[in-house]
Coordinates of C-alpha atoms and ligand atoms in Angstrom, one line a residue:
M167 CA 108.2 85.0 66.9
V168 CA 107.2 86.5 70.3
V169 CA 106.0 89.9 71.3
A170 CA 108.3 90.6 74.2
R171 CA 108.7 93.4 76.6
V172 CA 112.0 95.3 76.5
V173 CA 113.1 94.0 80.0
S174 CA 113.0 90.4 78.9
I175 CA 114.5 91.1 75.5
L176 CA 117.5 92.8 77.2
R177 CA 117.8 90.2 79.9
E178 CA 117.2 86.9 78.1
G179 CA 116.6 87.6 74.3
E180 CA 118.6 85.1 72.3
P181 CA 120.8 86.5 69.5
E182 CA 119.4 85.5 66.0
S183 CA 115.9 85.0 67.4
K184 CA 113.0 86.9 65.9
V185 CA 110.9 89.2 68.2
T186 CA 108.4 92.0 68.1
A187 CA 108.9 95.0 70.4
R188 CA 106.5 97.8 71.0
G189 CA 106.8 101.0 72.9
W190 CA 107.5 104.7 72.8
V191 CA 110.4 106.3 71.1
R192 CA 112.9 108.1 73.3
T193 CA 115.2 109.3 70.6
R194 CA 116.0 108.7 66.9
R195 CA 119.4 109.2 65.3
D196 CA 120.0 108.9 61.6
S197 CA 123.4 107.9 60.4
R198 CA 124.8 109.1 57.1
N199 CA 125.2 105.6 55.7
G200 CA 121.5 104.7 55.4
F201 CA 120.7 103.6 59.0
S202 CA 118.5 105.0 61.8
F203 CA 118.9 104.1 65.4
I204 CA 115.8 104.2 67.6
E205 CA 115.9 104.1 71.4
L206 CA 112.7 102.3 72.3
N207 CA 111.3 102.2 75.8
D208 CA 108.2 100.4 77.0
G209 CA 108.4 101.2 80.8
S210 CA 109.3 97.6 81.7
C211 CA 112.7 98.7 82.7
L212 CA 115.0 101.7 82.8
K213 CA 117.0 100.8 79.8
N214 CA 116.0 101.4 76.2
L215 CA 116.1 98.8 73.5
Q216 CA 118.3 99.9 70.6
V217 CA 116.6 99.3 67.3
V218 CA 118.6 99.5 64.1
V219 CA 116.5 100.4 61.0
D220 CA 118.1 99.9 57.6
A221 CA 116.9 102.2 54.8
A222 CA 116.0 99.0 53.0
V223 CA 113.3 98.2 55.5
P224 CA 109.9 98.6 53.6
G225 CA 108.4 102.0 54.0
Y226 CA 111.5 103.5 55.6
E227 CA 111.4 106.6 53.5
Q228 CA 107.8 107.4 54.2
T229 CA 107.7 106.7 58.0
I230 CA 111.1 107.3 59.5
R231 CA 110.8 111.1 59.7
Q232 CA 107.7 110.7 61.8
V233 CA 109.4 108.3 64.2
T234 CA 110.1 111.2 66.7
T235 CA 110.5 111.4 70.4
G236 CA 107.2 110.3 72.1
S237 CA 105.7 108.5 69.1
S238 CA 104.7 104.8 69.4
V239 CA 106.0 102.0 67.2
S240 CA 105.9 98.3 66.7
V241 CA 109.1 96.7 65.4
V242 CA 109.5 93.2 64.1
G243 CA 113.1 92.1 63.7
V244 CA 116.0 89.9 64.6
L245 CA 118.1 90.2 67.8
K246 CA 121.9 90.6 67.2
E247 CA 124.7 90.8 69.7
S248 CA 125.3 94.5 70.2
P249 CA 128.7 95.9 69.3
G250 CA 127.9 99.0 71.3
K251 CA 128.5 99.4 75.0
G252 CA 125.7 99.2 77.6
Q253 CA 123.5 96.5 76.0
R254 CA 123.8 92.9 75.3
V255 CA 121.6 92.8 72.3
E256 CA 120.0 95.1 69.8
L257 CA 117.1 94.7 67.5
H258 CA 117.6 94.8 63.7
A259 CA 114.3 95.8 62.2
E260 CA 112.7 93.9 59.4
S261 CA 109.5 95.9 59.5
L262 CA 108.6 99.1 61.3
E263 CA 105.1 100.2 62.0
L264 CA 104.4 103.7 63.2
I265 CA 101.4 103.4 65.5
G266 CA 100.9 106.9 66.9
T267 CA 102.8 110.1 66.0
A268 CA 103.9 112.8 68.5
D269 CA 104.3 116.2 66.9
P270 CA 107.8 117.4 67.9
A271 CA 106.6 121.0 67.9
E272 CA 104.1 120.1 70.7
Y273 CA 105.3 117.0 72.6
P274 CA 106.5 118.4 75.9
L275 CA 109.1 115.8 76.8
Q276 CA 112.1 116.6 74.7
K277 CA 115.6 115.2 75.2
K278 CA 116.8 117.9 77.7
G279 CA 116.2 117.3 81.4
H280 CA 113.1 118.9 82.8
S281 CA 112.6 120.2 86.3
M282 CA 110.4 118.3 88.8
E283 CA 108.0 121.3 89.0
F284 CA 107.6 121.3 85.2
L285 CA 107.0 117.5 85.2
R286 CA 104.3 117.8 88.0
D287 CA 102.3 120.0 85.6
I288 CA 102.3 117.2 83.0
A289 CA 101.8 114.3 85.5
H290 CA 100.0 112.3 82.8
L291 CA 103.2 112.2 80.7
R292 CA 105.9 112.2 83.4
P293 CA 105.8 108.4 83.7
R294 CA 107.5 108.3 80.3
T295 CA 110.7 109.8 81.9
N296 CA 113.5 107.7 83.4
T297 CA 112.9 109.1 86.9
F298 CA 109.1 108.6 87.0
G299 CA 109.3 105.2 85.4
A300 CA 111.8 104.1 88.0
V301 CA 109.7 105.6 90.8
A302 CA 106.6 103.7 89.5
R303 CA 108.5 100.4 89.4
V304 CA 110.0 100.9 92.9
R305 CA 106.7 101.9 94.3
N306 CA 105.1 98.8 92.8
Q307 CA 107.8 96.6 94.4
I308 CA 107.3 98.2 97.8
C309 CA 103.5 97.4 97.6
W310 CA 104.3 93.9 96.7
S311 CA 106.8 93.6 99.5
I312 CA 104.3 95.0 102.0
H313 CA 101.8 92.3 101.2
S314 CA 104.4 89.5 101.1
F315 CA 105.9 90.6 104.4
F316 CA 102.5 90.2 106.1
Q317 CA 101.2 87.3 104.2
K318 CA 104.3 85.3 105.0
R319 CA 103.6 85.9 108.6
G320 CA 100.0 84.8 108.4
F321 CA 98.5 88.3 108.7
L322 CA 95.0 88.8 107.3
Y323 CA 94.5 91.5 104.7
L324 CA 91.5 93.6 105.8
N325 CA 89.7 96.1 103.6
S326 CA 88.7 98.9 106.0
P327 CA 86.1 101.4 104.8
I328 CA 87.0 104.6 103.0
I329 CA 83.9 106.4 104.1
T330 CA 83.6 106.7 107.9
T331 CA 81.7 108.5 110.7
S332 CA 84.6 108.3 113.2
D333 CA 87.7 110.5 113.5
C334 CA 90.5 108.1 114.4
E335 CA 93.2 110.6 114.8
G336 CA 90.9 113.1 116.5
A337 CA 92.5 115.9 114.7
G338 CA 89.4 117.0 112.9
E339 CA 91.3 117.1 109.6
M340 CA 88.7 115.2 107.6
F341 CA 87.1 115.7 104.2
Q342 CA 83.4 115.6 104.5
V343 CA 81.3 113.3 102.4
T344 CA 77.8 114.6 101.7
T345 CA 75.0 114.5 99.2
L346 CA 73.4 117.7 100.7
D347 CA 73.3 120.6 98.3
L348 CA 76.3 122.7 99.2
S349 CA 75.0 125.8 97.6
M350 CA 71.9 125.6 99.8
L351 CA 73.9 124.8 102.9
A352 CA 76.0 127.9 102.3
Q353 CA 73.0 130.1 103.2
R354 CA 72.4 128.4 106.5
Q355 CA 73.7 128.3 110.0
I356 CA 75.5 125.0 110.9
D357 CA 72.9 124.3 113.6
Q358 CA 70.1 124.5 111.0
I359 CA 71.5 121.6 109.1
N360 CA 69.5 118.5 109.5
W361 CA 72.0 115.7 109.0
K362 CA 69.1 113.2 109.0
H363 CA 68.5 114.4 105.4
D364 CA 72.1 113.6 104.4
F365 CA 73.0 110.3 102.7
F366 CA 74.2 108.5 105.9
G367 CA 71.9 110.2 108.3
K368 CA 74.8 111.8 110.1
P369 CA 78.0 113.7 109.1
A370 CA 80.4 111.4 107.3
S371 CA 84.0 111.8 106.0
L372 CA 86.8 110.2 104.1
T373 CA 88.9 108.0 106.5
V374 CA 92.1 109.3 108.0
S375 CA 93.1 105.8 109.1
G376 CA 91.7 102.2 109.0
Q377 CA 93.1 101.5 112.5
L378 CA 89.8 101.4 114.5
E379 CA 88.3 98.9 112.2
A380 CA 91.6 96.9 112.1
E381 CA 91.4 96.7 115.9
T382 CA 88.0 95.0 115.7
Y383 CA 89.4 92.3 113.4
A384 CA 92.7 91.9 115.3
T385 CA 90.7 91.1 118.4
S386 CA 88.6 88.6 116.5
V387 CA 90.7 86.9 113.8
G388 CA 94.2 87.8 115.0
D389 CA 97.1 89.6 113.2
C390 CA 95.8 91.6 110.3
Y391 CA 96.6 94.7 108.2
T392 CA 94.8 97.3 106.2
F393 CA 96.4 98.9 103.2
G394 CA 94.6 101.6 101.3
P395 CA 94.1 105.3 100.6
T396 CA 93.8 107.7 103.5
F397 CA 92.9 111.3 103.5
R398 CA 93.9 114.3 105.6
A399 CA 92.5 117.7 105.1
E400 CA 95.5 119.3 106.8
N401 CA 96.7 122.5 105.2
S402 CA 100.4 121.6 105.2
N403 CA 102.3 122.5 102.2
T404 CA 105.4 120.5 102.8
S405 CA 107.5 118.1 100.9
R406 CA 106.3 115.3 103.3
H407 CA 102.5 115.8 103.3
L408 CA 99.8 114.8 101.0
A409 CA 96.0 115.2 101.3
E410 CA 95.6 111.7 99.9
F411 CA 98.2 109.1 100.7
W412 CA 98.4 105.3 101.1
M413 CA 98.9 103.8 104.5
V414 CA 99.5 100.2 105.6
E415 CA 98.4 99.5 109.1
P416 CA 99.1 96.2 110.9
E417 CA 97.2 95.5 114.1
M418 CA 98.2 92.7 116.5
P419 CA 96.5 91.2 119.5
F420 CA 98.7 90.4 122.5
Y421 CA 101.5 92.7 121.3
E422 CA 102.9 95.2 123.7
L423 CA 104.9 98.2 122.6
P424 CA 108.4 96.5 122.4
D425 CA 106.8 93.7 120.2
N426 CA 105.3 96.5 118.0
M427 CA 108.7 98.1 117.7
D428 CA 110.4 94.8 116.7
L429 CA 107.8 94.2 114.0
A430 CA 108.1 97.8 112.6
E431 CA 111.9 97.4 112.4
E432 CA 111.8 94.1 110.7
F433 CA 109.1 95.4 108.3
I434 CA 111.1 98.4 107.1
R435 CA 114.2 96.3 106.7
S436 CA 112.4 93.7 104.7
I437 CA 111.0 96.2 102.3
V438 CA 114.4 97.8 101.8
N439 CA 116.0 94.4 101.2
D440 CA 113.4 93.4 98.7
V441 CA 113.8 96.6 96.6
L442 CA 117.6 96.3 96.7
E443 CA 117.2 92.7 95.5
H444 CA 114.6 93.2 92.8
C445 CA 115.1 96.8 91.6
G446 CA 118.9 97.0 91.2
E447 CA 119.0 98.9 87.9
D448 CA 116.4 101.5 89.1
M449 CA 118.3 101.9 92.4
E450 CA 121.5 102.4 90.6
F451 CA 119.8 105.2 88.7
F452 CA 118.6 106.9 91.9
A453 CA 122.0 106.6 93.5
Q454 CA 123.6 108.2 90.4
R455 CA 121.1 110.8 89.4
I456 CA 118.8 111.6 92.3
D457 CA 120.6 111.2 95.7
K458 CA 124.2 110.2 96.0
G459 CA 123.7 109.2 99.7
V460 CA 120.7 106.9 99.2
M461 CA 122.6 103.6 99.2
E462 CA 124.5 104.4 102.3
R463 CA 121.3 105.3 104.2
L464 CA 119.7 102.1 103.1
E465 CA 122.7 100.0 104.2
T466 CA 122.6 101.7 107.6
I467 CA 118.9 100.6 107.9
C468 CA 119.7 97.1 106.9
S469 CA 122.7 96.6 109.1
R470 CA 122.1 98.6 112.3
E471 CA 119.5 98.1 115.0
F472 CA 117.2 101.0 115.4
M473 CA 117.8 103.2 118.5
R474 CA 115.0 103.2 121.0
V475 CA 114.7 106.5 122.9
P476 CA 112.0 107.9 125.1
Y477 CA 110.5 111.2 124.0
T478 CA 111.7 112.9 127.2
E479 CA 115.3 111.9 126.5
A480 CA 115.0 113.1 122.9
V481 CA 113.8 116.5 124.0
E482 CA 116.8 116.7 126.4
I483 CA 119.1 115.9 123.5
I484 CA 117.6 118.5 121.3
L485 CA 117.8 121.2 124.0
Q486 CA 121.4 120.3 124.9
S487 CA 122.5 120.3 121.2
G488 CA 122.9 124.1 121.3
R489 CA 121.5 124.1 117.8
E490 CA 119.2 126.8 116.5
F491 CA 115.9 125.4 115.2
E492 CA 113.1 127.2 113.4
Y493 CA 110.6 125.9 115.9
P494 CA 111.6 126.1 119.6
I495 CA 111.0 123.0 121.7
E496 CA 110.2 122.2 125.3
W497 CA 108.8 119.1 127.0
G498 CA 105.2 118.7 125.7
S499 CA 105.7 120.2 122.3
D500 CA 105.4 118.2 119.1
L501 CA 108.7 117.4 117.3
Q502 CA 108.9 119.1 113.9
T503 CA 110.6 117.4 110.9
E504 CA 113.7 119.5 111.6
H505 CA 114.0 118.0 115.1
E506 CA 113.3 114.5 113.9
R507 CA 115.9 114.8 111.2
F508 CA 118.5 116.2 113.5
L509 CA 118.0 113.2 115.8
T510 CA 118.2 110.5 113.2
E511 CA 120.6 112.2 110.7
E512 CA 123.1 114.0 112.9
H513 CA 122.8 112.9 116.5
F514 CA 122.3 109.1 116.3
R515 CA 123.1 108.7 112.6
Q516 CA 120.8 105.7 112.4
P517 CA 117.0 105.1 112.5
V518 CA 115.5 106.0 115.8
I519 CA 112.2 104.9 117.5
L520 CA 111.0 107.5 119.9
Y521 CA 108.4 106.3 122.4
D522 CA 106.4 107.4 125.4
Y523 CA 105.1 110.7 124.1
P524 CA 103.1 113.2 126.2
R525 CA 99.5 112.2 126.2
T526 CA 98.4 115.7 125.2
L527 CA 100.1 115.2 121.8
K528 CA 98.6 111.9 120.9
P529 CA 95.1 110.5 120.1
F530 CA 92.7 108.9 122.5
Y531 CA 93.4 105.3 121.8
M532 CA 97.0 105.1 123.0
R533 CA 97.6 103.3 126.2
C534 CA 98.3 105.5 129.2
N535 CA 101.5 105.0 131.2
D536 CA 101.5 104.9 135.0
D537 CA 103.3 108.2 135.2
G538 CA 100.0 109.9 134.2
R539 CA 101.8 112.1 131.7
T540 CA 102.8 109.9 128.8
V541 CA 101.3 107.3 126.5
R542 CA 102.7 104.2 124.8
A543 CA 103.2 105.8 121.5
M544 CA 106.1 105.2 119.1
D545 CA 107.3 107.1 116.0
V546 CA 110.0 105.6 113.7
L547 CA 112.3 108.3 112.4
V548 CA 114.6 107.8 109.4
A549 CA 117.1 109.9 107.6
G550 CA 115.9 112.1 104.7
V551 CA 112.3 111.7 105.8
G552 CA 111.7 112.1 109.5
E553 CA 108.7 110.2 110.8
I554 CA 107.9 107.2 108.6
I555 CA 105.9 105.2 111.0
G556 CA 103.5 106.2 113.8
G557 CA 102.0 103.6 116.1
S558 CA 101.2 102.6 119.7
Q559 CA 100.0 100.1 122.2
R560 CA 96.3 100.6 122.4
E561 CA 94.4 101.3 125.6
E562 CA 92.6 98.1 126.5
R563 CA 91.1 99.2 129.9
L564 CA 87.5 100.4 129.4
D565 CA 87.5 102.9 132.2
V566 CA 90.8 104.6 131.2
L567 CA 89.8 104.6 127.5
E568 CA 86.4 106.3 128.2
Q569 CA 88.2 108.9 130.4
R570 CA 90.7 109.6 127.6
M571 CA 87.9 110.0 125.1
Q572 CA 86.2 112.5 127.2
E573 CA 89.5 114.3 127.7
C574 CA 89.9 114.5 123.9
G575 CA 86.4 115.8 123.4
L576 CA 84.9 112.6 122.0
D577 CA 81.6 111.1 123.1
P578 CA 82.2 107.4 124.1
A579 CA 78.6 106.7 123.1
E580 CA 79.5 107.5 119.5
Y581 CA 82.3 105.0 119.6
W582 CA 80.2 102.3 121.3
W583 CA 81.4 99.6 118.9
Y584 CA 85.0 100.5 119.7
T585 CA 84.5 100.5 123.4
D586 CA 82.7 97.1 123.1
L587 CA 86.1 95.6 122.3
R588 CA 87.1 96.5 125.8
R589 CA 83.8 95.3 127.3
Y590 CA 84.0 91.8 125.8
G591 CA 87.2 89.9 126.0
T592 CA 89.6 92.8 126.0
V593 CA 93.3 92.1 125.4
P594 CA 96.5 94.1 125.1
H595 CA 97.1 94.9 121.5
S596 CA 99.2 97.2 119.3
G597 CA 99.7 98.4 115.8
F598 CA 101.3 101.1 113.6
G599 CA 100.9 102.9 110.3
L600 CA 103.5 103.3 107.6
G601 CA 103.0 106.0 105.0
L602 CA 103.7 104.4 101.6
E603 CA 104.9 107.6 100.0
R604 CA 107.3 108.2 102.9
A605 CA 108.7 104.8 102.3
V606 CA 109.1 105.6 98.6
L607 CA 110.9 108.8 99.5
L608 CA 113.2 107.0 101.9
I609 CA 114.1 104.3 99.4
T610 CA 114.4 106.4 96.2
G611 CA 116.0 109.5 97.7
M612 CA 113.4 111.6 95.9
A613 CA 113.1 115.0 97.5
N614 CA 109.4 115.7 97.3
I615 CA 106.4 113.5 98.2
R616 CA 104.5 114.9 95.2
D617 CA 106.9 113.1 93.0
V618 CA 106.4 109.6 94.4
I619 CA 102.7 109.2 94.0
P620 CA 101.2 109.2 90.4
F621 CA 98.8 112.0 90.9
P622 CA 99.4 114.1 94.0
R623 CA 96.6 115.8 95.9
T624 CA 97.7 118.8 98.0
P625 CA 96.0 122.0 99.0
G626 CA 94.9 123.7 95.7
H627 CA 95.9 120.7 93.6
A628 CA 93.7 117.9 92.3
E629 CA 94.4 118.0 88.6
F630 CA 94.3 114.8 86.6
Ligands
LIG957 O1 101.1 109.0 112.6 P1 99.8 108.7 111.9 O2 98.8 109.9 111.8 O3 99.2 107.5 112.6 C1 98.0 106.9 112.3 O4 97.2 107.3 111.4 C2 97.7 105.7 113.1 N1 96.2 105.4 113.0 C3 98.5 104.5 112.6 C4 98.3 103.3 113.4 O5 98.7 103.2 114.5 N2 97.6 102.3 112.8 O6 100.1 108.3 110.4 C5 100.9 107.1 110.2 C6 101.9 107.4 109.1 C7 102.9 108.5 109.4 O7 104.0 108.0 110.2 C8 103.4 108.9 108.0 O8 104.3 108.0 107.5 C9 102.1 108.7 107.2 O9 101.3 107.8 107.9 N3 101.4 110.0 107.1 C10 101.4 110.8 105.9 N4 102.0 110.6 104.8 C11 101.8 111.5 103.8 N5 101.0 112.6 104.0 C12 100.4 112.9 105.2 N6 99.6 113.9 105.3 C13 100.6 111.9 106.2 N7 100.1 111.8 107.5 C14 100.6 110.7 108.0
LIG958 MG1 102.2 110.5 113.5

């Protein structure tokens, strides 16, 4: 007899074989002729295992009433071909052990559908629902695909630091890390703070990106990628922003911008294909219950080349569209999600890579174009999400880089190790960052980024 997970029982369990299944009860139904049916789920797949419990099973009378939604049980029994629709086999119990009860008067997940907002308030229990189980499995698959995409291509996985003293994106949106007594600090002027007394001897923060460190390795050991948590203290309450999110950042020496675009495009397509191949049942669920258009969007991504459009042209298109947008736009202004979604969902109707953005919009490290106005930036835009990837060719010329740093209010001396890469054996190089949660949004069709990370952190919210 084997203890098996529901996914393998449903897929390959042999009729007449004996198995033990354990998990949480989704529902119980009692028939009038001395049977109970339990829908058992253990999170290994979307489907439940149907368990048939005969009243003759030892202890039936004493336990069956407590086998309620949310309780945990262990069942030993024999698999039988299922006469019912929707499953190949069902489990006929020989013994039933109630492991943990769940008081029906208190257990918050009852049979009826719950709103996403309600489920966010019980983020510790929401993985027991179909939707959040499916999101967890797809997210897991995406992480696996990310690693396998890069590992297959010989990229080195680099663990960049979480605590840092540099501001990669230069936006000043960083969470400070300090051991100074904040209640004491509150009574002082900022210039009275002696950072020498702080843990690191100078102001430190949670990282907004592992890119700068990845550049040091890319220009030493070659193609590499970081993949880890990233933090942004930006006060944006949108369905696309988190204060803590996961980002994968590849960095490649000798890549110029078009090479970077090729890789980004291949990367997204490879993740989508992997999920379609390995998470078929969960994807069917998303297509039926969450977003009817999700499959079509993913097919477009897999089958069409991404459009490549300079920023300047994109602004022209938006201006000439005659559409009313909430945020007006002119050359030099940042594209908002509404503009990005207009371009990819309505105008081009396929993924778009915008490139050559105004230098004033982008961080110091992007390579300057000869026009003096734009930098070799690229943003990949997809339907339903907007920007999913941001990246660039990096400035490899020391003098231009130092000038750009000064322009951006950074002191090159503070970034001496970063500028050293241009001092010793500099090479053209490029990279990009993909937000993991934006990828999960794209692939599942879920509407809010708070629902594709287990425990979302947003302004005012850090429960669990
Ligand atoms: O465009 P971003 O800020 O680029 C960087 O951080 C570069 N250092 C990447 C690189 O070139 N190595 O962020 C990259 C991606 C975005 O396209 C988006 O998918 C995601 O990270 N992202 C966020 N996801 C969720 N919440 C936020 N607040 C995000 N900010 C960025
Ligand atoms: Mg960006």
